[in-house]
PDB file of C-alpha atoms in Angstrom:
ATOM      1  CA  UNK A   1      12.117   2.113  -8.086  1.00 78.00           C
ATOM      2  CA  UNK A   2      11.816   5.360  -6.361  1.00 85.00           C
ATOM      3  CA  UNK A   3      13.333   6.697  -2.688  1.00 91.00           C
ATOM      4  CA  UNK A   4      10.361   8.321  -0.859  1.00 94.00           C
ATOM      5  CA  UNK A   5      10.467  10.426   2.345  1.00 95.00           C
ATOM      6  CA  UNK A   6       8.042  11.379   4.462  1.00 97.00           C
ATOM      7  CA  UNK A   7       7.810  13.890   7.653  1.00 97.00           C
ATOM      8  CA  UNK A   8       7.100  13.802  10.085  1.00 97.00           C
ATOM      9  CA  UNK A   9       7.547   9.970  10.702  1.00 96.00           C
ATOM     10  CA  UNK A  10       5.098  10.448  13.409  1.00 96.00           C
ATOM     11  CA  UNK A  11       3.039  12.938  15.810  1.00 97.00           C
ATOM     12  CA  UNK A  12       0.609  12.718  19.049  1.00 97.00           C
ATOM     13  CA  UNK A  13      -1.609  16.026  17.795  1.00 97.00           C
ATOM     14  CA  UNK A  14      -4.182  17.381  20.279  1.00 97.00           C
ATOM     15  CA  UNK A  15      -7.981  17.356  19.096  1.00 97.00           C
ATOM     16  CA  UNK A  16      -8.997  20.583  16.709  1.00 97.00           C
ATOM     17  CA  UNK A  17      -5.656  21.115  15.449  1.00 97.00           C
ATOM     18  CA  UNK A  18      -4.190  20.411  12.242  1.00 98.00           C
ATOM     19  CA  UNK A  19      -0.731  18.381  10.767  1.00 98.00           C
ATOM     20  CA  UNK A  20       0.814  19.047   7.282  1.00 98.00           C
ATOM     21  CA  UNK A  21       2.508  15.801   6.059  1.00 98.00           C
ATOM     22  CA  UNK A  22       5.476  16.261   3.850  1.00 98.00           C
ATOM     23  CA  UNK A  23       6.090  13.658   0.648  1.00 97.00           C
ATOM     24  CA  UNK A  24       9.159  14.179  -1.365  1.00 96.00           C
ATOM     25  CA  UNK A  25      10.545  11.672  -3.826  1.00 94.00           C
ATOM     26  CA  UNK A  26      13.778  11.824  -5.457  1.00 92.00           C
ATOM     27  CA  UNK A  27      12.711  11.245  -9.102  1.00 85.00           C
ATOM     28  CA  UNK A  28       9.726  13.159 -11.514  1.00 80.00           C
ATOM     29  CA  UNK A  29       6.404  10.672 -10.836  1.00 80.00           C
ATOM     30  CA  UNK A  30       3.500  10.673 -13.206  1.00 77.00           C
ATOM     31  CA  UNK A  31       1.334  10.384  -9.808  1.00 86.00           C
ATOM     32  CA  UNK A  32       1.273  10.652  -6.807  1.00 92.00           C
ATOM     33  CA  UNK A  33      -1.566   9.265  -3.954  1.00 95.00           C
ATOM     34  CA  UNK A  34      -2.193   8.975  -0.460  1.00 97.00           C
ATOM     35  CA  UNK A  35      -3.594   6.861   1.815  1.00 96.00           C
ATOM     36  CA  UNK A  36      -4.799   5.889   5.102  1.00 97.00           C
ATOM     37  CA  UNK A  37      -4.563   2.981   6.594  1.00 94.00           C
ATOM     38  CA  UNK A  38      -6.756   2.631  10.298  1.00 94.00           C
ATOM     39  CA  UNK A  39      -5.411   0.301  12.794  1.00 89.00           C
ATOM     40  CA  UNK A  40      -4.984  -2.696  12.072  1.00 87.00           C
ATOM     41  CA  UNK A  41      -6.729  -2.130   8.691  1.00 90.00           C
ATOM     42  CA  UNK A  42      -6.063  -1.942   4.820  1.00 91.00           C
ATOM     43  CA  UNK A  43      -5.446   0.920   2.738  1.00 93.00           C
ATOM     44  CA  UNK A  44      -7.760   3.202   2.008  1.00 94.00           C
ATOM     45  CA  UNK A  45      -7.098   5.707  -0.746  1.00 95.00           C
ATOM     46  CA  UNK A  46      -7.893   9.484   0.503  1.00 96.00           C
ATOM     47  CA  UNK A  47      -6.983  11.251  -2.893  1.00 95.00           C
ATOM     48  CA  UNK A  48      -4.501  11.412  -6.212  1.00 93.00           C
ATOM     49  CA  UNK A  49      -2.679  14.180  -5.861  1.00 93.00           C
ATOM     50  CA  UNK A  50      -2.318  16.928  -9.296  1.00 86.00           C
ATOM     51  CA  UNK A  51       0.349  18.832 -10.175  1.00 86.00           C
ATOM     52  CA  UNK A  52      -1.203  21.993 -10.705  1.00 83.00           C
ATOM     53  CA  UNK A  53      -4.601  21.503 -10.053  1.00 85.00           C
ATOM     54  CA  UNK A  54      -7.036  20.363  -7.320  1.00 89.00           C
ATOM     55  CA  UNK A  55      -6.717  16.412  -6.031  1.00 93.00           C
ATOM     56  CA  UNK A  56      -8.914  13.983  -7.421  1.00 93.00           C
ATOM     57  CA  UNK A  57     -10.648  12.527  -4.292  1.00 95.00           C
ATOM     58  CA  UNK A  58     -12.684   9.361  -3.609  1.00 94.00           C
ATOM     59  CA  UNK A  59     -15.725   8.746  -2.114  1.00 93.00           C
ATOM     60  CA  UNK A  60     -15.925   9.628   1.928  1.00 95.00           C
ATOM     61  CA  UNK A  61     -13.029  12.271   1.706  1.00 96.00           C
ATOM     62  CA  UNK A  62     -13.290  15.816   1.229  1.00 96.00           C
ATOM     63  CA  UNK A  63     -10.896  18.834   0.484  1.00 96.00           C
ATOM     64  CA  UNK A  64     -11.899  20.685   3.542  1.00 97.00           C
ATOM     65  CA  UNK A  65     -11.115  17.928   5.673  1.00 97.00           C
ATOM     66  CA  UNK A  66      -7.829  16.614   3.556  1.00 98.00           C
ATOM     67  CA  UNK A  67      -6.557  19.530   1.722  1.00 97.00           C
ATOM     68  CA  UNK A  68      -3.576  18.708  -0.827  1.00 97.00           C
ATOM     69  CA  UNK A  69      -0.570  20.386  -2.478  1.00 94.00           C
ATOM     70  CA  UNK A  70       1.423  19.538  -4.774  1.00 94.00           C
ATOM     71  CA  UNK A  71       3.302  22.074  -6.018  1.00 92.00           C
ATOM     72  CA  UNK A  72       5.855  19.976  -8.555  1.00 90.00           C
ATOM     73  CA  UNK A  73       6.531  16.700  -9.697  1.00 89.00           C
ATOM     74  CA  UNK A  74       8.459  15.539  -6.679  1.00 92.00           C
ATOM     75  CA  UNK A  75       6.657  16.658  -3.517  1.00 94.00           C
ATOM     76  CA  UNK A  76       3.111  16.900  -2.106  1.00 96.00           C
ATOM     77  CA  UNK A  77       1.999  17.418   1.125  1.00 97.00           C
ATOM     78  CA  UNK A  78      -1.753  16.317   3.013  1.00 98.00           C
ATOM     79  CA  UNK A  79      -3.170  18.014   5.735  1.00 98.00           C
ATOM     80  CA  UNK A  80      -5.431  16.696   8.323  1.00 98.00           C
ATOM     81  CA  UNK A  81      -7.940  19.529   9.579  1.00 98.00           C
ATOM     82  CA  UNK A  82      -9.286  19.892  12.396  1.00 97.00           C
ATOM     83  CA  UNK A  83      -8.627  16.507  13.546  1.00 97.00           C
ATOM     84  CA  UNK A  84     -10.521  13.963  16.135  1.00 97.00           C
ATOM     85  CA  UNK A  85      -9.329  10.682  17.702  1.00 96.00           C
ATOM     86  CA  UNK A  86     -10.814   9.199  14.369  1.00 96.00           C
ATOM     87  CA  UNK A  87      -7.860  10.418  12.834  1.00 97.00           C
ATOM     88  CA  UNK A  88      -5.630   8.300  14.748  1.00 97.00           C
ATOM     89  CA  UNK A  89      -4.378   6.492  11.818  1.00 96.00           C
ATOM     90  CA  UNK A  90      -0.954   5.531   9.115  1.00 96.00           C
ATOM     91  CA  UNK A  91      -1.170   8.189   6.178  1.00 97.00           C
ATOM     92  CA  UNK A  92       1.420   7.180   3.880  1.00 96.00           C
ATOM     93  CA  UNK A  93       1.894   8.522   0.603  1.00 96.00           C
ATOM     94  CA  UNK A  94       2.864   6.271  -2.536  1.00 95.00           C
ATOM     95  CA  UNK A  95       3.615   6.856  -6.312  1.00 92.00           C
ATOM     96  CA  UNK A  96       3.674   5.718  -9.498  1.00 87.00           C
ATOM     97  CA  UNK A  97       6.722   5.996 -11.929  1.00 79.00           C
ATOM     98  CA  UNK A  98       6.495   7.363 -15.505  1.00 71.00           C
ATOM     99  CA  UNK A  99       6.260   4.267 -17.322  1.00 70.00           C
ATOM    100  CA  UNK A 100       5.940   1.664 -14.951  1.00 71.00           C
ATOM    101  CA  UNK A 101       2.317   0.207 -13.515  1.00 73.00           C
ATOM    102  CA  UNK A 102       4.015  -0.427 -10.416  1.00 83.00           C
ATOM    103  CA  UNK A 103       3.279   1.470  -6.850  1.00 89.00           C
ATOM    104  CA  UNK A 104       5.818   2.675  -4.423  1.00 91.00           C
ATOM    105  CA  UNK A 105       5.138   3.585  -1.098  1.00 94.00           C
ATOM    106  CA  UNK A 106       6.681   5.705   1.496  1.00 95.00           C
ATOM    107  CA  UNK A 107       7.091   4.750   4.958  1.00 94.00           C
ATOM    108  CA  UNK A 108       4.253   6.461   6.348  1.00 95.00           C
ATOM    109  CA  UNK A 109       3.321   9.074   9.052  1.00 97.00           C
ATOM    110  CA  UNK A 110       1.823   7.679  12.406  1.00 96.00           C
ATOM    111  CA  UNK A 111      -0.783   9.861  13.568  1.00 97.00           C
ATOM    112  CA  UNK A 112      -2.199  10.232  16.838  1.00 97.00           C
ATOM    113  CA  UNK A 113      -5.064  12.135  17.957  1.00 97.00           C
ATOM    114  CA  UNK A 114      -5.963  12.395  21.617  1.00 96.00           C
TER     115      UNK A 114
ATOM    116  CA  UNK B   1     -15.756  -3.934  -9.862  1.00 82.00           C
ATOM    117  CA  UNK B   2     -12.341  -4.814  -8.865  1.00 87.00           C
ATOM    118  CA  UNK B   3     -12.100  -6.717  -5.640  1.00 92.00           C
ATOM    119  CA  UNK B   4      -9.078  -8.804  -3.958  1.00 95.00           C
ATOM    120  CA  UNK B   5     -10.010 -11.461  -1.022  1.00 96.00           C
ATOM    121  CA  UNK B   6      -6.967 -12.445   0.870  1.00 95.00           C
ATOM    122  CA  UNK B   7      -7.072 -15.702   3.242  1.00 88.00           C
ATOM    123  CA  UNK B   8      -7.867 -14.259   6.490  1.00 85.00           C
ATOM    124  CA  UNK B   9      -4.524 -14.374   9.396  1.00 86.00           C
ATOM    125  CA  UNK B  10      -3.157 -14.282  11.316  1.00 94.00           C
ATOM    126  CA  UNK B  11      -0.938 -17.110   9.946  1.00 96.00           C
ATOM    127  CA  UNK B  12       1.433 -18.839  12.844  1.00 96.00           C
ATOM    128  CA  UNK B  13       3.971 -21.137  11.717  1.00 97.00           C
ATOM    129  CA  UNK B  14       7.377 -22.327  12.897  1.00 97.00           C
ATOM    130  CA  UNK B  15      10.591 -21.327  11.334  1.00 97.00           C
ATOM    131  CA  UNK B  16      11.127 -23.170   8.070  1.00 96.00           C
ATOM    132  CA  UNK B  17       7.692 -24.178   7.907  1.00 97.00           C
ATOM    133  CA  UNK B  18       6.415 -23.833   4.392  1.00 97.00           C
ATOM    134  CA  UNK B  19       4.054 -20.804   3.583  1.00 97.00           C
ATOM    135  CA  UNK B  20       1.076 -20.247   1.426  1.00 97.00           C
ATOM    136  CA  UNK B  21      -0.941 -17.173   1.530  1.00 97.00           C
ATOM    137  CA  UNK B  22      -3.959 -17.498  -0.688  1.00 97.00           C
ATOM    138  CA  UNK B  23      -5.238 -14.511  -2.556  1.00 97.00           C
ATOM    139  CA  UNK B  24      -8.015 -14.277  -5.465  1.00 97.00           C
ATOM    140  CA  UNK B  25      -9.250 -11.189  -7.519  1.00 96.00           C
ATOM    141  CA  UNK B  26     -12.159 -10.028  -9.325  1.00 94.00           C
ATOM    142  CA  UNK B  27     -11.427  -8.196 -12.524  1.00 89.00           C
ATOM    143  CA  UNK B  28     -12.188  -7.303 -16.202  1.00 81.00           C
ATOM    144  CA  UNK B  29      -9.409  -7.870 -18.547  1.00 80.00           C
ATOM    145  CA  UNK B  30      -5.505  -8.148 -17.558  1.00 84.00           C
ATOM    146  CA  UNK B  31      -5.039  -6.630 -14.443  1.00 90.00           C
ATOM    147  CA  UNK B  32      -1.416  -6.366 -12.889  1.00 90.00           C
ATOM    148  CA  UNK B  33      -0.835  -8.073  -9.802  1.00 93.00           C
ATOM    149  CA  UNK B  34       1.278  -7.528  -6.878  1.00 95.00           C
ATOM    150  CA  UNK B  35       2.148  -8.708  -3.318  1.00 97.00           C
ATOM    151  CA  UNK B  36       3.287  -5.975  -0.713  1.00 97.00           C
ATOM    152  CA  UNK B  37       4.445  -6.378   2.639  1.00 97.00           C
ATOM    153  CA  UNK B  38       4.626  -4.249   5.817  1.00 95.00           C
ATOM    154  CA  UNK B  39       6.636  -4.873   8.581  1.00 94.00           C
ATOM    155  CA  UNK B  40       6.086  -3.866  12.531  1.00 90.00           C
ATOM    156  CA  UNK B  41       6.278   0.046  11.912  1.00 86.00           C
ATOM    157  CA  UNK B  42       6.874   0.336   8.669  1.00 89.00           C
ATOM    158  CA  UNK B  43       5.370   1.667   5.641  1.00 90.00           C
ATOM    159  CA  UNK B  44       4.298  -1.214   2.956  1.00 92.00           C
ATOM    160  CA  UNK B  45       7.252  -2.649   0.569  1.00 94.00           C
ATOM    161  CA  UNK B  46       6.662  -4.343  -2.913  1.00 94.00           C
ATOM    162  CA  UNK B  47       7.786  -7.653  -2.677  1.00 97.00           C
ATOM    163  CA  UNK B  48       6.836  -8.845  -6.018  1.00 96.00           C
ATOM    164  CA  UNK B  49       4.425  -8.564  -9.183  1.00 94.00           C
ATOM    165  CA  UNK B  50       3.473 -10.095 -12.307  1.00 94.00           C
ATOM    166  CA  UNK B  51       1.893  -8.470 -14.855  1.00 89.00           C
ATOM    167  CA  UNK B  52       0.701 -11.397 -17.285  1.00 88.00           C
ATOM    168  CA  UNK B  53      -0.847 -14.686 -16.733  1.00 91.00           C
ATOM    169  CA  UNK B  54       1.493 -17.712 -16.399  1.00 94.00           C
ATOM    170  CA  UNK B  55       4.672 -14.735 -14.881  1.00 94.00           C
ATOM    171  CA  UNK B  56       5.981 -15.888 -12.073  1.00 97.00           C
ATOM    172  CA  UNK B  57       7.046 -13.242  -9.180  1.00 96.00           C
ATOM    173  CA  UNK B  58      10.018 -13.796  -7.029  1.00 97.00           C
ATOM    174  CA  UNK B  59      11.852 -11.466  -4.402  1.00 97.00           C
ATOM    175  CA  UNK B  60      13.591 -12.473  -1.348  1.00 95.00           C
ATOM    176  CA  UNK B  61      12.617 -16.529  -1.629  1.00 97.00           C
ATOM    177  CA  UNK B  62       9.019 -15.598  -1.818  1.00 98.00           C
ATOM    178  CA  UNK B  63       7.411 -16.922  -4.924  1.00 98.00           C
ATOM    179  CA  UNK B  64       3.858 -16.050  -6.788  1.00 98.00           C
ATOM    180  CA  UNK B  65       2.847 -16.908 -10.078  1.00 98.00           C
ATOM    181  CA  UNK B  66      -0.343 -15.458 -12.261  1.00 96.00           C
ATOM    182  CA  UNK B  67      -2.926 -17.992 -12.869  1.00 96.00           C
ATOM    183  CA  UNK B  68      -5.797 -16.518 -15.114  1.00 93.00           C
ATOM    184  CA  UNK B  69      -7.643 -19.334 -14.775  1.00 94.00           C
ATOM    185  CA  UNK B  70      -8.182 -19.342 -11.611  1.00 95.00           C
ATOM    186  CA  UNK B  71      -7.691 -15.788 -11.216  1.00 95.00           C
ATOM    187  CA  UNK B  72      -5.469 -16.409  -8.377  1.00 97.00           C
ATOM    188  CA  UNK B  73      -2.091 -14.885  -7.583  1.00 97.00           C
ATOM    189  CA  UNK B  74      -0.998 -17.123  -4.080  1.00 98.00           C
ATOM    190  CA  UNK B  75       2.244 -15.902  -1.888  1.00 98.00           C
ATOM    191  CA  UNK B  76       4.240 -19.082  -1.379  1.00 98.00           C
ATOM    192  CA  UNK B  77       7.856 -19.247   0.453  1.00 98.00           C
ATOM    193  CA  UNK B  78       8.930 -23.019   1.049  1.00 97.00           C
ATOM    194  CA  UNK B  79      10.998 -22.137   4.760  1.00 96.00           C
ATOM    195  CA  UNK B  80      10.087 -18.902   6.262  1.00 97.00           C
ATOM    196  CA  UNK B  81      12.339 -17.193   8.504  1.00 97.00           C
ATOM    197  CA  UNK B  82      11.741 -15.553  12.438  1.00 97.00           C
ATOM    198  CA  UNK B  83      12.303 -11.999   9.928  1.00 96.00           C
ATOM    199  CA  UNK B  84       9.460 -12.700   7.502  1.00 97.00           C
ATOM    200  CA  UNK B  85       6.891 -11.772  10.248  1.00 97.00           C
ATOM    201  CA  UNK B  86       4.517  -9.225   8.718  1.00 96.00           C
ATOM    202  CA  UNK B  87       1.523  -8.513   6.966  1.00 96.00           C
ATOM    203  CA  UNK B  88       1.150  -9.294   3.482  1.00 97.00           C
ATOM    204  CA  UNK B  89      -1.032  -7.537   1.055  1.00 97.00           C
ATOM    205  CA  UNK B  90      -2.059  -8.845  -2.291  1.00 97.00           C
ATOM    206  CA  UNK B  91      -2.997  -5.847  -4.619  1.00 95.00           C
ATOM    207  CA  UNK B  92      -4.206  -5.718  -8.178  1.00 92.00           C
ATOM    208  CA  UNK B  93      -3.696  -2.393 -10.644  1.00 89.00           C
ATOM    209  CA  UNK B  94      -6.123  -2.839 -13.707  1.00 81.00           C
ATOM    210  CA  UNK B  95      -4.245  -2.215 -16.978  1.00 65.00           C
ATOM    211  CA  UNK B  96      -6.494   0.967 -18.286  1.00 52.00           C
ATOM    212  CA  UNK B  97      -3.411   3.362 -18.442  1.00 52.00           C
ATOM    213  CA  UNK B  98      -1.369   5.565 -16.073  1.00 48.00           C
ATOM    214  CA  UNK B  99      -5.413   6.285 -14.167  1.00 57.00           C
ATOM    215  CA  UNK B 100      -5.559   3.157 -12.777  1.00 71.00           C
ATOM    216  CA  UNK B 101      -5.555   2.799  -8.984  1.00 81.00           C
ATOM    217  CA  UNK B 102      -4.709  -0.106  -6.805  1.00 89.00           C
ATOM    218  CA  UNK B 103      -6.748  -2.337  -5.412  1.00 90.00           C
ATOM    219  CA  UNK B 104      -5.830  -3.780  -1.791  1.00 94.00           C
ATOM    220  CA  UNK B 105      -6.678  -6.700   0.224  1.00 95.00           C
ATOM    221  CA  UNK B 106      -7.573  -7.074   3.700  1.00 94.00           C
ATOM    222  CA  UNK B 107      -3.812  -7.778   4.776  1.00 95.00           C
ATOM    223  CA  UNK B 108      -2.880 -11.304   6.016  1.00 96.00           C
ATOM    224  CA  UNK B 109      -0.563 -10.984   9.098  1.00 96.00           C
ATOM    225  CA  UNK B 110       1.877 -13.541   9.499  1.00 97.00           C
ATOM    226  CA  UNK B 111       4.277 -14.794  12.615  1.00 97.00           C
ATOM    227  CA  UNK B 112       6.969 -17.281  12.259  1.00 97.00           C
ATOM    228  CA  UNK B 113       7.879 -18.929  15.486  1.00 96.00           C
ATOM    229  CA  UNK B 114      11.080 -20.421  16.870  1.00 93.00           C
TER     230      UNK B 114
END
């Protein structure tokens, strides 16, 4: 399995403004994702993250909006831009292990937008 | 496409009431199959898998095995505890290589009772 951090663990952000969400994980990952999940919703996956290049994102999401790092194997991070209460959401981060077919995620960043 | 349909919750039942959680999936080939769970404020746990039809998953008392016939993969613990309250989300990872991406269901949220 895999140990995965995340800061902040939450944050009440003010409209227009933006927050940088840390992921670090304490082993080398063949990938790592994130995702949102809306209240009281499921997961939604925003974007894989590279190592070295540009995120692969899915349909609704956009760099702009969600730009992504991810500088080495072991740590990304995911801003929100220019957020609205929309925003207001979970945005956890997860991985997969080199290997394994098997998901781990980290315990998430609670986001609120007023 | 891939799709997983989870019974809908919430789920109420009494401490060490028996516990079924029905989930089905839509896929081509041999997908993996998992069962995550999330409690109050947390970010989501895997709480078992099976990656071929006829395995049998089991964490925790929690039990799911990997019917291909009926392409079902059902969450079963036979006497819950006041602790397993959470939501439970069945997942499914097709088997085309490291690219594959999880697929989520809706979440079933369950509360045991005393």
């Amino acid at each position: 399995s895999a140990v995965i951090s995340q800061k902040p663990s939450r944050d009440i952000c003010q409209r227009g403004t933006s927050l940088t969400i840390q992921c670090q994980v304490d082993s080398q990952v063949t990938m790592m994702f994130w995702y949102r999940q809306q209240p009281g919703q499921s997961l939604t996956l925003i974007a894989t993250a590279n190592q070295g290049s540009e995120a692969t994102y899915e349909s609704g999401f956009v760099i702009d909006k969600f730009p992504i790092s991810r500088p080495n194997l072991t740590f990304s991070t995911l801003t929100v831009s220019n957020m609205s209460p929309e925003d207001s959401s979970i945005y956890l981060c997860s991985v997969r292990l080199a290997g394994e077919g098997t998901q781990y995620f980290g315990p998430g960043t609670r986001l609120t937008v007023l | 496409g891939n799709s997983v349909t989870q019974m809908e919750g919430p789920v109420t039942l009494s401490e060490e009431a028996f516990l079924t959680i029905n989930c089905t999936y839509t896929a081509t080939g041999y997908p993996s199959l998992f069962w995550y769970v999330q409690y109050p404020g947390e970010g989501l746990q895997l709480l078992l898998k099976a990656t071929k039809a006829d395995d049998k998953g089991s964490n925790k008392g929690f039990e799911a095995t990997y019917r291909k016939e009926t392409t079902s993969f059902h969450l079963e613990k036979g006497s819950v505890q006041v602790s397993d309250s959470a939501v439970y989300f069945c997942a499914l990872s097709p088997l085309a290589g490291t690219a594959s991406k999880l697929t989520f269901g809706t979440g079933t949220r369950l509360q045991v009772t005393l």
